Amino acid sequence: DAGVTQSPTHLIKTRGQQVTLRCSPKSGHDTVSWYQQALGQGPQFIFQYYEEEERQRGNFPDRFSGHQFPNYSSELNVNALLLGDSALYLCASSSRLVPHEQYFGPGTRLTVT
Amino acid sequence: GNSVTQMEGPVTLSEEAFLTINCTYTATGYPSLFWYVQYPGEGLQLLLKATKADDKGSNKGFEATYRKETTSFHLEKGSVQVSDSAVYFCALSDMHAGGTSYGKLTFGQGTILTVHP
């Protein structure tokens, strides 16, 4: 049983560009959450998708947007990249039946130059 | 809003030493509490959890007890190994009115643990 997978592993972008990160949840999970982990910090909640809609959102600007597909996979899009967007982006999946049990993927390391 | 505070790190111990990493929280209602571990270059792994007051979570020799009166969830291990070297995060999940949760996690800043042979 595959766990949470994310792609790509690493990504280098230039300021002002746009980026799309992808996540496939653990089998049987229907909810996907995204977190940003800056170097040396704990993860910060970006948003959560359930039933293809954004259900909760953290304190992140509208440049951060997402999508959930019918197969429960998800994308995180970041527009107009800033240097401060450089971080590890983590995807976590869970089941609506046990929402507090979050399984994390290995993350995508985004570097903005 | 919810917040989690962990003891300042890093923590450096010799193998077989006793480990304590302090964690306190601020939250409304009765959140679930978690410890996650992050090994170098990897994502987060759930280490243990407790969902109500006085619950004790345990896994791989690690333990933590949900103390509502002191709003704490300190992580302990009686004898650490070199393989325990990692970053440890304390976290809590949100709790809405009526006791429901969507699972949004609030994390502490993490504590780096290094264990020497």
mmCIF file of N, CA and C in Angstrom, chain A residues 35 37 40-43 45 48 55-56 88 99-102 104-106, chain B residues 34 36 38 43-44 49 51 89 94 96 101-105 107-109:
data_model
loop_
_atom_site.group_PDB
_atom_site.id
_atom_site.type_symbol
_atom_site.label_atom_id
_atom_site.label_comp_id
_atom_site.label_asym_id
_atom_site.label_seq_id
_atom_site.Cartn_x
_atom_site.Cartn_y
_atom_site.Cartn_z
ATOM 1 N N TYR A 35 1.007 21.922 3.920
ATOM 2 C CA TYR A 35 1.758 22.666 4.920
ATOM 3 C C TYR A 35 3.036 23.210 4.294
ATOM 4 N N GLN A 37 6.861 24.319 5.365
ATOM 5 C CA GLN A 37 7.855 24.225 6.432
ATOM 6 C C GLN A 37 9.108 24.990 6.021
ATOM 7 N N GLY A 40 14.223 25.176 9.556
ATOM 8 C CA GLY A 40 14.349 25.348 10.997
ATOM 9 C C GLY A 40 13.061 25.659 11.730
ATOM 10 N N GLN A 41 11.941 25.561 11.041
ATOM 11 C CA GLN A 41 10.639 25.881 11.650
ATOM 12 C C GLN A 41 9.706 24.678 11.593
ATOM 13 N N GLY A 42 8.625 24.779 12.350
ATOM 14 C CA GLY A 42 7.595 23.761 12.248
ATOM 15 C C GLY A 42 6.702 24.036 11.055
ATOM 16 N N PRO A 43 6.018 23.015 10.556
ATOM 17 C CA PRO A 43 5.109 23.208 9.418
ATOM 18 C C PRO A 43 3.979 24.178 9.761
ATOM 19 N N PHE A 45 0.138 25.412 8.446
ATOM 20 C CA PHE A 45 -1.020 24.966 7.660
ATOM 21 C C PHE A 45 -1.359 25.979 6.575
ATOM 22 N N GLN A 48 -6.768 23.010 3.365
ATOM 23 C CA GLN A 48 -7.219 21.624 3.338
ATOM 24 C C GLN A 48 -8.320 21.470 2.302
ATOM 25 N N ARG A 55 -11.737 23.480 2.374
ATOM 26 C CA ARG A 55 -12.572 23.451 3.574
ATOM 27 C C ARG A 55 -12.041 24.371 4.670
ATOM 28 N N GLN A 56 -10.716 24.456 4.755
ATOM 29 C CA GLN A 56 -10.102 25.325 5.753
ATOM 30 C C GLN A 56 -8.903 25.986 5.116
ATOM 31 N N LEU A 88 10.057 23.716 2.378
ATOM 32 C CA LEU A 88 9.617 22.355 2.113
ATOM 33 C C LEU A 88 8.097 22.354 2.179
ATOM 34 N N PRO A 99 -10.128 12.198 11.188
ATOM 35 C CA PRO A 99 -9.471 13.380 10.611
ATOM 36 C C PRO A 99 -8.164 13.766 11.272
ATOM 37 N N HIS A 100 -7.974 13.411 12.527
ATOM 38 C CA HIS A 100 -6.758 13.859 13.202
ATOM 39 C C HIS A 100 -5.569 12.950 12.931
ATOM 40 N N GLU A 101 -5.757 11.841 12.256
ATOM 41 C CA GLU A 101 -4.628 10.980 11.902
ATOM 42 C C GLU A 101 -4.138 11.370 10.511
ATOM 43 N N GLN A 102 -3.132 12.212 10.494
ATOM 44 C CA GLN A 102 -2.603 12.750 9.251
ATOM 45 C C GLN A 102 -1.340 11.975 8.869
ATOM 46 N N PHE A 104 1.874 12.046 6.353
ATOM 47 C CA PHE A 104 2.607 13.023 5.560
ATOM 48 C C PHE A 104 3.418 12.374 4.455
ATOM 49 N N GLY A 105 3.517 13.097 3.345
ATOM 50 C CA GLY A 105 4.421 12.712 2.288
ATOM 51 C C GLY A 105 5.829 13.224 2.567
ATOM 52 N N PRO A 106 6.773 12.885 1.689
ATOM 53 C CA PRO A 106 8.171 13.283 1.902
ATOM 54 C C PRO A 106 8.435 14.754 1.621
ATOM 55 N N PHE B 34 -0.203 15.470 19.612
ATOM 56 C CA PHE B 34 0.632 14.562 18.835
ATOM 57 C C PHE B 34 2.106 14.895 19.015
ATOM 58 N N TYR B 36 5.323 14.262 16.391
ATOM 59 C CA TYR B 36 5.796 13.806 15.101
ATOM 60 C C TYR B 36 7.326 13.818 15.103
ATOM 61 N N GLN B 38 10.813 13.793 12.472
ATOM 62 C CA GLN B 38 11.281 14.034 11.099
ATOM 63 C C GLN B 38 12.748 13.668 11.020
ATOM 64 N N GLY B 43 9.875 13.331 5.298
ATOM 65 C CA GLY B 43 8.689 14.008 5.798
ATOM 66 C C GLY B 43 8.440 13.656 7.255
ATOM 67 N N LEU B 44 7.283 14.019 7.738
ATOM 68 C CA LEU B 44 6.933 13.793 9.143
ATOM 69 C C LEU B 44 6.314 12.425 9.335
ATOM 70 N N LYS B 49 0.212 9.711 19.929
ATOM 71 C CA LYS B 49 -0.886 10.656 20.041
ATOM 72 C C LYS B 49 -1.667 10.399 21.319
ATOM 73 N N THR B 51 -5.742 11.636 22.695
ATOM 74 C CA THR B 51 -6.933 12.343 22.248
ATOM 75 C C THR B 51 -7.766 12.946 23.372
ATOM 76 N N PHE B 89 8.567 17.169 16.688
ATOM 77 C CA PHE B 89 7.574 18.233 16.677
ATOM 78 C C PHE B 89 6.375 17.840 17.524
ATOM 79 N N ASP B 94 -7.058 21.013 15.589
ATOM 80 C CA ASP B 94 -8.132 21.935 15.926
ATOM 81 C C ASP B 94 -9.341 21.168 16.431
ATOM 82 N N HIS B 96 -13.540 21.942 16.768
ATOM 83 C CA HIS B 96 -14.646 22.857 16.565
ATOM 84 C C HIS B 96 -15.713 22.641 17.625
ATOM 85 N N SER B 101 -13.580 17.792 14.464
ATOM 86 C CA SER B 101 -12.271 18.270 14.030
ATOM 87 C C SER B 101 -12.091 17.929 12.560
ATOM 88 N N TYR B 102 -11.467 18.855 11.839
ATOM 89 C CA TYR B 102 -11.096 18.569 10.461
ATOM 90 C C TYR B 102 -9.642 18.131 10.367
ATOM 91 N N GLY B 103 -8.944 18.153 11.501
ATOM 92 C CA GLY B 103 -7.586 17.645 11.531
ATOM 93 C C GLY B 103 -6.507 18.656 11.248
ATOM 94 N N LYS B 104 -6.848 19.929 11.180
ATOM 95 C CA LYS B 104 -5.815 20.951 10.951
ATOM 96 C C LYS B 104 -4.833 20.910 12.120
ATOM 97 N N LEU B 105 -3.544 20.804 11.802
ATOM 98 C CA LEU B 105 -2.517 20.694 12.833
ATOM 99 C C LEU B 105 -1.786 22.016 13.033
ATOM 100 N N PHE B 107 1.743 23.213 14.794
ATOM 101 C CA PHE B 107 2.996 22.615 15.234
ATOM 102 C C PHE B 107 3.818 23.576 16.083
ATOM 103 N N GLY B 108 4.631 22.985 16.953
ATOM 104 C CA GLY B 108 5.684 23.738 17.605
ATOM 105 C C GLY B 108 6.849 23.927 16.644
ATOM 106 N N GLN B 109 7.887 24.585 17.123
ATOM 107 C CA GLN B 109 8.995 24.936 16.232
ATOM 108 C C GLN B 109 9.973 23.781 16.022
#
